[in-house]
Short mmCIF file of C-alpha atoms in Angstrom, two decimals:
data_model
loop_
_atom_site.label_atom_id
_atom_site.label_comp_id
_atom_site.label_asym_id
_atom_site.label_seq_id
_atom_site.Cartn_x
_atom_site.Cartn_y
_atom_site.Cartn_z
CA UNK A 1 0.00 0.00 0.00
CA UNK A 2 2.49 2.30 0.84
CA UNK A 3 4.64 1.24 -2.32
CA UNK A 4 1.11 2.69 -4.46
CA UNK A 5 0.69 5.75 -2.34
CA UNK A 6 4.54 6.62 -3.46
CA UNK A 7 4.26 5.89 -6.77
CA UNK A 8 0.63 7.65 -7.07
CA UNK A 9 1.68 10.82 -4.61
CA UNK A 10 2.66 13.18 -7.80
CA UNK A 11 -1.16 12.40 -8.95
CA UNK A 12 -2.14 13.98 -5.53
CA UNK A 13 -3.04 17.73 -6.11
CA UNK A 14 -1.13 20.02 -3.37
CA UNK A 15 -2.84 21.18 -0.27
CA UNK A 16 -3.26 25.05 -0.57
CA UNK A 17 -0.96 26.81 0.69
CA UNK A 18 -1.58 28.39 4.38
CA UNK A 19 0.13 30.97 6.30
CA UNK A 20 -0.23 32.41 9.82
CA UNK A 21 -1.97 36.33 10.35
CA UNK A 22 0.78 36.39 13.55
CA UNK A 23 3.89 35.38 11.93
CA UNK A 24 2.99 37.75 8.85
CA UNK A 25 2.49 40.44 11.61
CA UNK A 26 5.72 39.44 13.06
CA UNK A 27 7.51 40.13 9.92
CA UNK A 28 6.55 43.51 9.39
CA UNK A 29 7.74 43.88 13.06
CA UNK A 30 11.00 42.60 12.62
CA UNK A 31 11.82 44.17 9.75
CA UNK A 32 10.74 47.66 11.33
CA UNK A 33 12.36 46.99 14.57
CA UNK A 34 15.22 46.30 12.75
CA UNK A 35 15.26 49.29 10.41
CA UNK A 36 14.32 51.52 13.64
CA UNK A 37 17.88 49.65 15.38
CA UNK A 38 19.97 50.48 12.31
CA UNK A 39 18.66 54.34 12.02
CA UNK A 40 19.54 54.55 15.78
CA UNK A 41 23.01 54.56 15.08
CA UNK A 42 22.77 57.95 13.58
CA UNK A 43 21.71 59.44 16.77
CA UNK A 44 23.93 56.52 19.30
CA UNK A 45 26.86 57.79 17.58
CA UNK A 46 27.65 60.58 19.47
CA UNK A 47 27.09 58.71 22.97
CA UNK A 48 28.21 55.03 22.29
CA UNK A 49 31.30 53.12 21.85
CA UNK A 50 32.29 51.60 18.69
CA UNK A 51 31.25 48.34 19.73
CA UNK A 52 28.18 49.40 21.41
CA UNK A 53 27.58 50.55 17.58
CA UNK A 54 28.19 47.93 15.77
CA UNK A 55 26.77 45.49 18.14
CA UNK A 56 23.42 47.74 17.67
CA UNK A 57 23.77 47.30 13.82
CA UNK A 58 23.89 43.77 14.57
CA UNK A 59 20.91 43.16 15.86
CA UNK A 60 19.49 45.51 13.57
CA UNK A 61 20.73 43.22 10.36
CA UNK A 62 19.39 40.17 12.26
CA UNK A 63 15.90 41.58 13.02
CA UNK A 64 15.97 42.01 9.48
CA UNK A 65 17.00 39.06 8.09
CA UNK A 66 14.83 37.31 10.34
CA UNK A 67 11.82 39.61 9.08
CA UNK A 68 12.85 39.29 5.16
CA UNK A 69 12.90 35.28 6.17
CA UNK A 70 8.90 35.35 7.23
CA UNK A 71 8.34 37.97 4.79
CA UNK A 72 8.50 35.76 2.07
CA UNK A 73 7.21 32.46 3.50
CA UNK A 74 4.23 33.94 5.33
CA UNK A 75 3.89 37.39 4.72
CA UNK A 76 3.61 37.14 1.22
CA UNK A 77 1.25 34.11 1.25
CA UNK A 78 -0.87 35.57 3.10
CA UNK A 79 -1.27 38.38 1.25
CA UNK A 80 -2.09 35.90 -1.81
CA UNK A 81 -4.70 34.26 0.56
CA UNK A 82 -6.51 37.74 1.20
CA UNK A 83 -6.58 38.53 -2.97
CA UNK A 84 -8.17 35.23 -3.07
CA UNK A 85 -10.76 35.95 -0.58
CA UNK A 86 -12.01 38.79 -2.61
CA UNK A 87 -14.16 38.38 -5.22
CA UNK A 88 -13.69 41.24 -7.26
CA UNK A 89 -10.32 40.77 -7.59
CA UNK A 90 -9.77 37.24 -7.19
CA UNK A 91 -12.57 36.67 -10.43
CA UNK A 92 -11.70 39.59 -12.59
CA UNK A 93 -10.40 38.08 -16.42
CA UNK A 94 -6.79 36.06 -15.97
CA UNK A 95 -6.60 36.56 -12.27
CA UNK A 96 -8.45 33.89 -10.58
CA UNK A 97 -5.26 31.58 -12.44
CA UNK A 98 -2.43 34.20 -11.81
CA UNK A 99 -3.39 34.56 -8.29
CA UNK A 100 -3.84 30.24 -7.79
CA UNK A 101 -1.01 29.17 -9.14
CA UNK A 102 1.44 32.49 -7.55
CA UNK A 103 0.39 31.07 -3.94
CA UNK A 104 1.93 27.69 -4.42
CA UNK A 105 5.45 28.98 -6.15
CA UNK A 106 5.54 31.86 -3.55
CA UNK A 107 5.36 28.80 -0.97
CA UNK A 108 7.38 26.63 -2.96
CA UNK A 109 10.44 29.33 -3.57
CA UNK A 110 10.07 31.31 -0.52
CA UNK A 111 13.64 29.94 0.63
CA UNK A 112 15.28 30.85 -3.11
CA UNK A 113 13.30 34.39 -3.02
CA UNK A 114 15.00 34.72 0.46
CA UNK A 115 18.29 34.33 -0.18
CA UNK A 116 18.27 36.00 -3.57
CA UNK A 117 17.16 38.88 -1.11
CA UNK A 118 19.94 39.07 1.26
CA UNK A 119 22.63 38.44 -1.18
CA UNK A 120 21.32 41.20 -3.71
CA UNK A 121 20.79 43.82 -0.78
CA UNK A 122 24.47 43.06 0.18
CA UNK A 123 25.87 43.53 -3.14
CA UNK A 124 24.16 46.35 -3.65
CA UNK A 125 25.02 48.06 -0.46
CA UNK A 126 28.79 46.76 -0.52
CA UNK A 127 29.21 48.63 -4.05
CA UNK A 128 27.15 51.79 -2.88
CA UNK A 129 29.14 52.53 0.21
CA UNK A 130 32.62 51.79 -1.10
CA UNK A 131 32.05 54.13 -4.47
CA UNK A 132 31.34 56.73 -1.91
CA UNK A 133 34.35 56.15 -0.54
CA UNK A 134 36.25 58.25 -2.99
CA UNK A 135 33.86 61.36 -2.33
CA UNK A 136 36.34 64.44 -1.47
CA UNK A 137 34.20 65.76 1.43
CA UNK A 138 35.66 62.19 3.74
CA UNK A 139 38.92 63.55 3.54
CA UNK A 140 37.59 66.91 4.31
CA UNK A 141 35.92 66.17 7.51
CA UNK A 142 39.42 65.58 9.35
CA UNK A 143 40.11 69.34 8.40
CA UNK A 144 38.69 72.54 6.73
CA UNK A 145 42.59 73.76 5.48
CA UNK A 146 43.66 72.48 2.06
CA UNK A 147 47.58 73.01 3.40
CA UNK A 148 48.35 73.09 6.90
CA UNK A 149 51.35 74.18 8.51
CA UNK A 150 53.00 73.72 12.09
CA UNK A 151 55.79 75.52 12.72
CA UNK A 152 57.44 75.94 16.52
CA UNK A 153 58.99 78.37 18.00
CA UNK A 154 62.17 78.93 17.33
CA UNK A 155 61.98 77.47 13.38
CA UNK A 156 64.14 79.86 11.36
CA UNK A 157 62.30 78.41 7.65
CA UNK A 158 58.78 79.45 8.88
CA UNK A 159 58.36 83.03 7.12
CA UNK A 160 59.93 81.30 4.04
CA UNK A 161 57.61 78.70 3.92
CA UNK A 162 54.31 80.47 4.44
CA UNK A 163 55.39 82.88 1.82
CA UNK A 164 56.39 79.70 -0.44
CA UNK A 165 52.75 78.58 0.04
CA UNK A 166 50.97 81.91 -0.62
CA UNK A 167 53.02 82.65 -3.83
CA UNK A 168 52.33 79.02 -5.10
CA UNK A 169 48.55 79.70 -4.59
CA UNK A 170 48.63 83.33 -6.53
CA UNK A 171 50.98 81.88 -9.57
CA UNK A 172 47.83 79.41 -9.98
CA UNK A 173 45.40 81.52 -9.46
CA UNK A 174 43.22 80.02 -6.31
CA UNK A 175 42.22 82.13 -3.84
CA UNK A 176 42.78 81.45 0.09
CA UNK A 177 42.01 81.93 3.42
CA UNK A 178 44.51 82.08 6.27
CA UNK A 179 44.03 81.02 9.33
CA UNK A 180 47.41 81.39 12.21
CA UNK A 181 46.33 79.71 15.53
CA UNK A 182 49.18 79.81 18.45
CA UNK A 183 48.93 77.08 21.16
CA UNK A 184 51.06 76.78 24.18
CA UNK A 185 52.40 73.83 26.02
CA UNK A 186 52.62 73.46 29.47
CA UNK A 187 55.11 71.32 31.87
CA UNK A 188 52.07 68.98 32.94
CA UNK A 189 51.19 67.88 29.67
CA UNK A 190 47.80 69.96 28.72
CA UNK A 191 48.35 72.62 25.34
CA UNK A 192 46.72 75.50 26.00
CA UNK A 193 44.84 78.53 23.58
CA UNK A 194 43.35 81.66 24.64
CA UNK A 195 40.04 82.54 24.99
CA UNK A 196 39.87 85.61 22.70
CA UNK A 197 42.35 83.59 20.17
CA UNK A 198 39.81 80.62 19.63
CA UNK A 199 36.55 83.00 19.18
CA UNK A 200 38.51 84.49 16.63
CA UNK A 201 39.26 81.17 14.87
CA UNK A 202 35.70 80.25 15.55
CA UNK A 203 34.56 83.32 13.76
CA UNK A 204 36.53 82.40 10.83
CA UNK A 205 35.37 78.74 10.49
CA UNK A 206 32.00 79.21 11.67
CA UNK A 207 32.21 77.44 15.29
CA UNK A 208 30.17 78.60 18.43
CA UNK A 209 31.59 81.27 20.43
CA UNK A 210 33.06 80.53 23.53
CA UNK A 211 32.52 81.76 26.61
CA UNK A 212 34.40 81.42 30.07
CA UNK A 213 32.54 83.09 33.58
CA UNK A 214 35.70 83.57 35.82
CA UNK A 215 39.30 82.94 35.04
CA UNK A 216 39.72 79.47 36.93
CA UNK A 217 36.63 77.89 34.44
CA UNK A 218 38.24 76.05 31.07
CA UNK A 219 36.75 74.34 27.81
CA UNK A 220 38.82 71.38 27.14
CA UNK A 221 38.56 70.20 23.51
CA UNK A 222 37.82 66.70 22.40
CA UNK A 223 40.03 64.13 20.06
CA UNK A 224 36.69 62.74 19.06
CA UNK A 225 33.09 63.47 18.92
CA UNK A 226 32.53 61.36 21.74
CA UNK A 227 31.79 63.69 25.04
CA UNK A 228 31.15 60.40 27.21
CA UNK A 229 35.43 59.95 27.07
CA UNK A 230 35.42 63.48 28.94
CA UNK A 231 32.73 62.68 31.46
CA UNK A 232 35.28 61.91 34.20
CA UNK A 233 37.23 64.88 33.64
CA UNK A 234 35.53 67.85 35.79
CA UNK A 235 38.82 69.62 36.91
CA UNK A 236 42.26 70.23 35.30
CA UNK A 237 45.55 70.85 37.71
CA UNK A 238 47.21 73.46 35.28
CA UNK A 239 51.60 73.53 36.19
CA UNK A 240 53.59 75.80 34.57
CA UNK A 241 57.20 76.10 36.49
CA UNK A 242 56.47 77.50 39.77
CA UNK A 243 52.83 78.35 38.47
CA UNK A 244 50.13 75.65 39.80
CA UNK A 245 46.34 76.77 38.79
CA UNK A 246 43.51 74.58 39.81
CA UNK A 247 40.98 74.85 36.62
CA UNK A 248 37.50 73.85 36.89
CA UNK A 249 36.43 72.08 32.84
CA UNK A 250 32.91 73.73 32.47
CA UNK A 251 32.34 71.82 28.96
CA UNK A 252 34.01 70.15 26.31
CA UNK A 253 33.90 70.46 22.39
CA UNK A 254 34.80 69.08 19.37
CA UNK A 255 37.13 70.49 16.75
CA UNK A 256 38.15 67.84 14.29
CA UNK A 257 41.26 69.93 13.25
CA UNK A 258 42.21 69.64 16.52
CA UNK A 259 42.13 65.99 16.68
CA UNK A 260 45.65 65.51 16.42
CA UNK A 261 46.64 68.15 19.33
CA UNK A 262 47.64 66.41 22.97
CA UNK A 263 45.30 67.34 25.55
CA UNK A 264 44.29 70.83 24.07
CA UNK A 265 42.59 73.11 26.54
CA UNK A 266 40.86 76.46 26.01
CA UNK A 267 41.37 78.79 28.91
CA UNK A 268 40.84 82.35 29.91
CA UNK A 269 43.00 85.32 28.71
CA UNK A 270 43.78 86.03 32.38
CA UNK A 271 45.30 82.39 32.60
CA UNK A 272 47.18 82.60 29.55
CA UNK A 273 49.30 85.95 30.77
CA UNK A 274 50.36 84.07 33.52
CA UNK A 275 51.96 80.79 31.71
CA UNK A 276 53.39 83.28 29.31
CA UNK A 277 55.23 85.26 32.20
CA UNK A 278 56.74 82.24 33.61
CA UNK A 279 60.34 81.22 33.02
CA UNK A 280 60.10 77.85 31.71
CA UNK A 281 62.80 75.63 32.14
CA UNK A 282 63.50 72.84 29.83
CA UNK A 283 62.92 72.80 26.49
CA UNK A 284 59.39 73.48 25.53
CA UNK A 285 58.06 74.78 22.01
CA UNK A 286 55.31 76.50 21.97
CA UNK A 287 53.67 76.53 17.94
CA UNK A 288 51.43 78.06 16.10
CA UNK A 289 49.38 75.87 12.97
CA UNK A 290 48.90 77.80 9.73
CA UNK A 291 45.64 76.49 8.08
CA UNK A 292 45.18 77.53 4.26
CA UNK A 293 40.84 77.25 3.60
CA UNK A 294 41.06 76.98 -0.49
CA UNK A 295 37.18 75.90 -1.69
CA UNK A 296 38.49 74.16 -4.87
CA UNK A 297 41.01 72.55 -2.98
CA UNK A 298 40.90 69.24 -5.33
CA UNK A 299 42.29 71.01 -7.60
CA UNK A 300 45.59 71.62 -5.94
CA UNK A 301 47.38 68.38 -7.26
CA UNK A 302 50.03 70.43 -9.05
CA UNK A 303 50.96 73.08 -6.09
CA UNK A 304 50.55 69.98 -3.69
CA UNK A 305 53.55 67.94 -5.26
CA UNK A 306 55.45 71.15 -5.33
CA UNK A 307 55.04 72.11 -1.94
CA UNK A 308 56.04 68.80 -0.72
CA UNK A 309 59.33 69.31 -2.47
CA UNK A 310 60.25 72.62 -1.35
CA UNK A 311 59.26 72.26 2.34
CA UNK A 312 59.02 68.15 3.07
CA UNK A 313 57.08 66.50 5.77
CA UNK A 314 59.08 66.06 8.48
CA UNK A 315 58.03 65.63 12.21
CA UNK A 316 60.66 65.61 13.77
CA UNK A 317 62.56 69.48 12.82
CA UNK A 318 60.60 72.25 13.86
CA UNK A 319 57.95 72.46 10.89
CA UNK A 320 55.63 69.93 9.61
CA UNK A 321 53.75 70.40 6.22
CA UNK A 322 50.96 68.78 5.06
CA UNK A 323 48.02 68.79 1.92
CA UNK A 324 44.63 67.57 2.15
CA UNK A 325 44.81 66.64 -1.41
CA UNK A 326 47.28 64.19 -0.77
CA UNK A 327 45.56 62.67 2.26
CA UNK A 328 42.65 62.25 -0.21
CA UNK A 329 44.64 60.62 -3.08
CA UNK A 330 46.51 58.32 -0.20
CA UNK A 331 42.83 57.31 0.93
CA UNK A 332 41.26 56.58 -2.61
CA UNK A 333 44.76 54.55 -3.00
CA UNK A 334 44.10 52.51 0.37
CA UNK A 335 40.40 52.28 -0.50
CA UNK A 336 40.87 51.74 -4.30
CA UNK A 337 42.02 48.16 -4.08
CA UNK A 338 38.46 47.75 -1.62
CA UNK A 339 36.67 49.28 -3.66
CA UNK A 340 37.65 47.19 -7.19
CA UNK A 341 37.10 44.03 -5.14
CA UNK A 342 33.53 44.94 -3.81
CA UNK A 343 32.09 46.24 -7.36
CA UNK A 344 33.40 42.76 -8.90
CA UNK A 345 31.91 40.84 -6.14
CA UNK A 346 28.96 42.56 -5.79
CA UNK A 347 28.43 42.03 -9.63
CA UNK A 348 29.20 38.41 -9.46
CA UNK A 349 27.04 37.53 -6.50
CA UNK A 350 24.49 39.68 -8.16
CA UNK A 351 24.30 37.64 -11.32
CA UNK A 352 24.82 34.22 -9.52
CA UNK A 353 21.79 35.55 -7.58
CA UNK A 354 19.90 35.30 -11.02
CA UNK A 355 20.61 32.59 -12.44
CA UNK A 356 19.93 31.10 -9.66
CA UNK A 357 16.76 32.49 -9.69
CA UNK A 358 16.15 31.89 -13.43
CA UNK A 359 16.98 27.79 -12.94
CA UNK A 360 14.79 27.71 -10.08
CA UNK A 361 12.08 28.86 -11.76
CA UNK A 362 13.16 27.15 -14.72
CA UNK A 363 12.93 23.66 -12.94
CA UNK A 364 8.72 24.01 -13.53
CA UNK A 365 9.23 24.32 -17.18
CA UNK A 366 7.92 21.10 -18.02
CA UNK A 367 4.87 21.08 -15.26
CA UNK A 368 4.05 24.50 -16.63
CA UNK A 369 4.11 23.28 -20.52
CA UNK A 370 1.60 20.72 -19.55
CA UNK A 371 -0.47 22.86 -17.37
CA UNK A 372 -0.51 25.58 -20.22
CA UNK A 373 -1.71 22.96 -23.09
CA UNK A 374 -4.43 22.26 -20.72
CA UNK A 375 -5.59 25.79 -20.41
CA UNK A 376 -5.78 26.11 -24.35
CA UNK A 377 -7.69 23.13 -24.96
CA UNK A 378 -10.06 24.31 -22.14
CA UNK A 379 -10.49 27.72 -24.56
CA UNK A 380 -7.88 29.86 -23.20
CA UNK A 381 -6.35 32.00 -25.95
CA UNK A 382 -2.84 32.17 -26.82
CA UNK A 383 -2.60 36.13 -25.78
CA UNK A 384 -4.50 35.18 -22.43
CA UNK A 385 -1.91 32.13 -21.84
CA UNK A 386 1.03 35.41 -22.33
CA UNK A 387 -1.03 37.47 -19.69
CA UNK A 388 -0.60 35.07 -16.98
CA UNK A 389 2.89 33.91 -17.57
CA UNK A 390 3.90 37.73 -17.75
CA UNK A 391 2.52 38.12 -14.48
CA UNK A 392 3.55 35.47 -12.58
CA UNK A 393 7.32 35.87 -13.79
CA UNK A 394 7.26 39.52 -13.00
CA UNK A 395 6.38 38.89 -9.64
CA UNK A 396 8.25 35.70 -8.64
CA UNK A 397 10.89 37.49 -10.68
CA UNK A 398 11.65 40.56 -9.24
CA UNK A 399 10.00 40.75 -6.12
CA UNK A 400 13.23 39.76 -4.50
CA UNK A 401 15.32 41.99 -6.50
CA UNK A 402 12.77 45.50 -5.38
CA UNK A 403 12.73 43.99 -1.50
CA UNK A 404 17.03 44.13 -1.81
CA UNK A 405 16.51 47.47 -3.23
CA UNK A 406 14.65 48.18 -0.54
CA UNK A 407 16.58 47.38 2.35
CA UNK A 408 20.03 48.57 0.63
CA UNK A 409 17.63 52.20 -0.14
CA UNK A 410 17.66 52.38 3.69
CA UNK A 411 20.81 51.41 4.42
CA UNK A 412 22.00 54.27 2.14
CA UNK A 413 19.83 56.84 3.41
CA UNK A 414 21.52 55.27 7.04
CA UNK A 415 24.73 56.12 5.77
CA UNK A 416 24.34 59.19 4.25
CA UNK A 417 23.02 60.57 7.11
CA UNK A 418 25.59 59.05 9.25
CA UNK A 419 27.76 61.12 6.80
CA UNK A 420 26.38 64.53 7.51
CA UNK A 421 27.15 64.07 10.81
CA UNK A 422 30.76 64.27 9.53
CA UNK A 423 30.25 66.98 7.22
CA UNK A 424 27.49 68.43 5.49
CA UNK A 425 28.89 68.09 2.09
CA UNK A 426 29.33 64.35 2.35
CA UNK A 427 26.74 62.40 0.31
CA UNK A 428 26.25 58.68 -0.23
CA UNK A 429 22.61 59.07 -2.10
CA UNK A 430 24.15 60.14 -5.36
CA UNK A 431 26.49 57.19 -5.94
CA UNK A 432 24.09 54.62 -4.70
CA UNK A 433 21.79 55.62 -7.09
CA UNK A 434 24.39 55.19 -9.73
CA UNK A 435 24.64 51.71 -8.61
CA UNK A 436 20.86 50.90 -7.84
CA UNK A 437 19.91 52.30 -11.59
CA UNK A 438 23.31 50.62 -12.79
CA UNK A 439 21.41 47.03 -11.87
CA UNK A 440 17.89 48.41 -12.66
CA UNK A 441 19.19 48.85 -16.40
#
């Protein structure tokens, strides 16, 4: 008996497909939650650690995959058992077939549509991010000056240099701003600017002024834009020779610029005298950074290699010279190799993806040919038989490809804004949608 129930089970029609109303709920909920984990980020970034961050976007992926996983095996089912339920729709011309036969292959490939999904959405969002990685504006966030100079006291090339740098600039016609900042070091360790110096430099670059109550208050200024890594620093024991001035830090900021500065601290005029008055003993160099704002600055290949020429790099003599445009040429360079490998991957996993969609739903050619011949003879015509086929293939077809679009959309809107953050200039939505119409075509 059981030999003739084998051999007879392919004459068996299929029992309809079912799906549950909660688990097609719980889709929509996963997916959300997990959209609503990833956007977070844009807003956790200025409070939480980088592994705080990334375990966030971790969970976020995972709430998605999980959702894109009972989006296609109930979710969408169940939307195909709703169509059915309504008459108007379900009975109008061709549909009563398309919408039959779509709920069985929906069940049937639900797997294949889901992993077409998550492959596609990571191609797409691999190539997106890393073409954006050449965009100008990254290197620019690290610093508004398209040449910066450091010189310390006591360097005899200084007035040489800067007028190197401005002549250079005129010959080629770009026009500049200059920005001197002075900063002086103290025995302890912290560098210190003046109140009145930095409003000055913020008026010039567009930062918040500054201001201090008494002289004994101080602003201490932040290597990143993290203020949780200056939480446990309320006070600041300021030595200077035989000068000792306990400091109380009333806030901190962040100056990206100023990044690379030990321990700066903003202080009151008042303050400042004082360290200046005292004799210091050992040797300490007190500098002040030359910042050139050019607008057009990636245009400055030819006056960059120049530059580098007549003045050099060096850290360790008492100037050190550097060009944005050549940070930005050594990041494409570290990036471009990343960037070559993700676009050819992506590509490849993105046709793989297809084909392996195409033989999947290939694999029904022959139960489809017989299926179809039975339609005719039942007085189905030919341009009827094209209507359904049409349809069905368009939606088994590239459902999975719009959902990927879908996801990797939001993951570059995620990222772009995660890039104005940085700098208002940087943008990730134009390249991805060089890459999303790149597939589309």
């Amino acid at each position: 008996n059981e030999l003739v129930e084998l051999i007879k089970s392919e004459e068996k029609p299929k029992p309809e497909p079912k799906a549950s109303v909660w688990i097609s709920l719980l889709a929509i909920i996963l997916i959300g939650a997990g959209y609503s984990a990833v956007h977070y980020c844009i807003v956790a970034v200025d409070f939480m650690s980088l592994k705080q961050l990334l375990l966030l976007v971790g969970v976020g992926v995972l709430l998605i995959v999980c959702g894109t996983y009972f989006f296609f095996t109930q979710l969408c089912v169940y939307v195909i058992y709703t169509l059915k339920n309504r008459e108007t729709t379900f009975f109008k011309r061709t549909n009563l077939l398309v919408i039959s036969e779509l709920a069985f292959r929906m069940k049937d490939n639900a797997r294949t549509f889901f992993i077409v999904t998550i492959i596609s959405a990571v191609s797409f969002t691999a190539i997106g991010v890393c073409t954006a990685i050449a965009n100008p504006e990254l290197a620019k966030s690290a610093t508004p000056y398209a040449f910066t100079y450091r010189s310390d006291n006591g360097n005899t090339q200084e007035k040489s240099h800067i007028e190197e740098i401005k002549k250079q600039l005129k010959e080629s016609g770009f026009s500049y701003k200059l920005v001197a900042t002075k900063f002086k070091r103290s025995q302890n360790g912290p560098v210190l600017i003046n109140l009145s110096t930095y409003n000055e430099y913020a008026k010039k670059l567009g930062y918040e002024i500054e201001k201090l109550t008494n002289e004994t208050e101080s602003i201490a200024i932040l290597p990143k834009k993290n203020p949780t890594s200056a939480e446990d620093q309320k006070t600041l024991e300021l030595k200077h020779g035989e000068l000792e001035v306990p400091l109380s830090v009333q806030k901190t900021i962040y100056i990206p610029e100023f990044a690379e500065i030990d321990n700066p601290f903003i202080v009151s005029d008042a303050v400042y005298s004082k360290v200046l008055n005292v004799q210091q003993e050992g040797v300490l160099r007190d500098y002040t950074i030359y910042g050139f704002i050019i607008k057009n600055w990636p245009e400055t290949s030819a006056i960059s290699t120049k530059l580098m020429k007549f003045i050099g790099t060096s850290q360790e003599d008492y100037y050190a010279f550097s060009s944005l445009y050549s940070k930005w040429l050594e990041l494409k360079q570290q990036n471009g190799l990343l960037s070559i490998s993700s676009v050819l991957v992506g590509i490849v996993f993105f046709v793989f993806t297809l084909s392996f969609l195409y033989f999947r739903l290939f694999t029904d050619l022959e139960r489809d040919k017989e299926q179809y011949q039975m339609l005719s003879k039942l007085g189905l015509r030919q341009k009827e038989l094209k209507q359904i086929v049409t349809k069905q293939m368009m939606i088994l077809f590239f459902l999975p490809i719009v959902v990927a679009m879908v996801h990797s959309s939001f993951a570059y809107i995620t990222f772009h804004q995660l890039g104005q953050t940085v700098s208002r200039e940087l943008s990730v939505i134009q390249s991805s949608i060089v890459v999303l119409v790149s597939f589309i075509c």
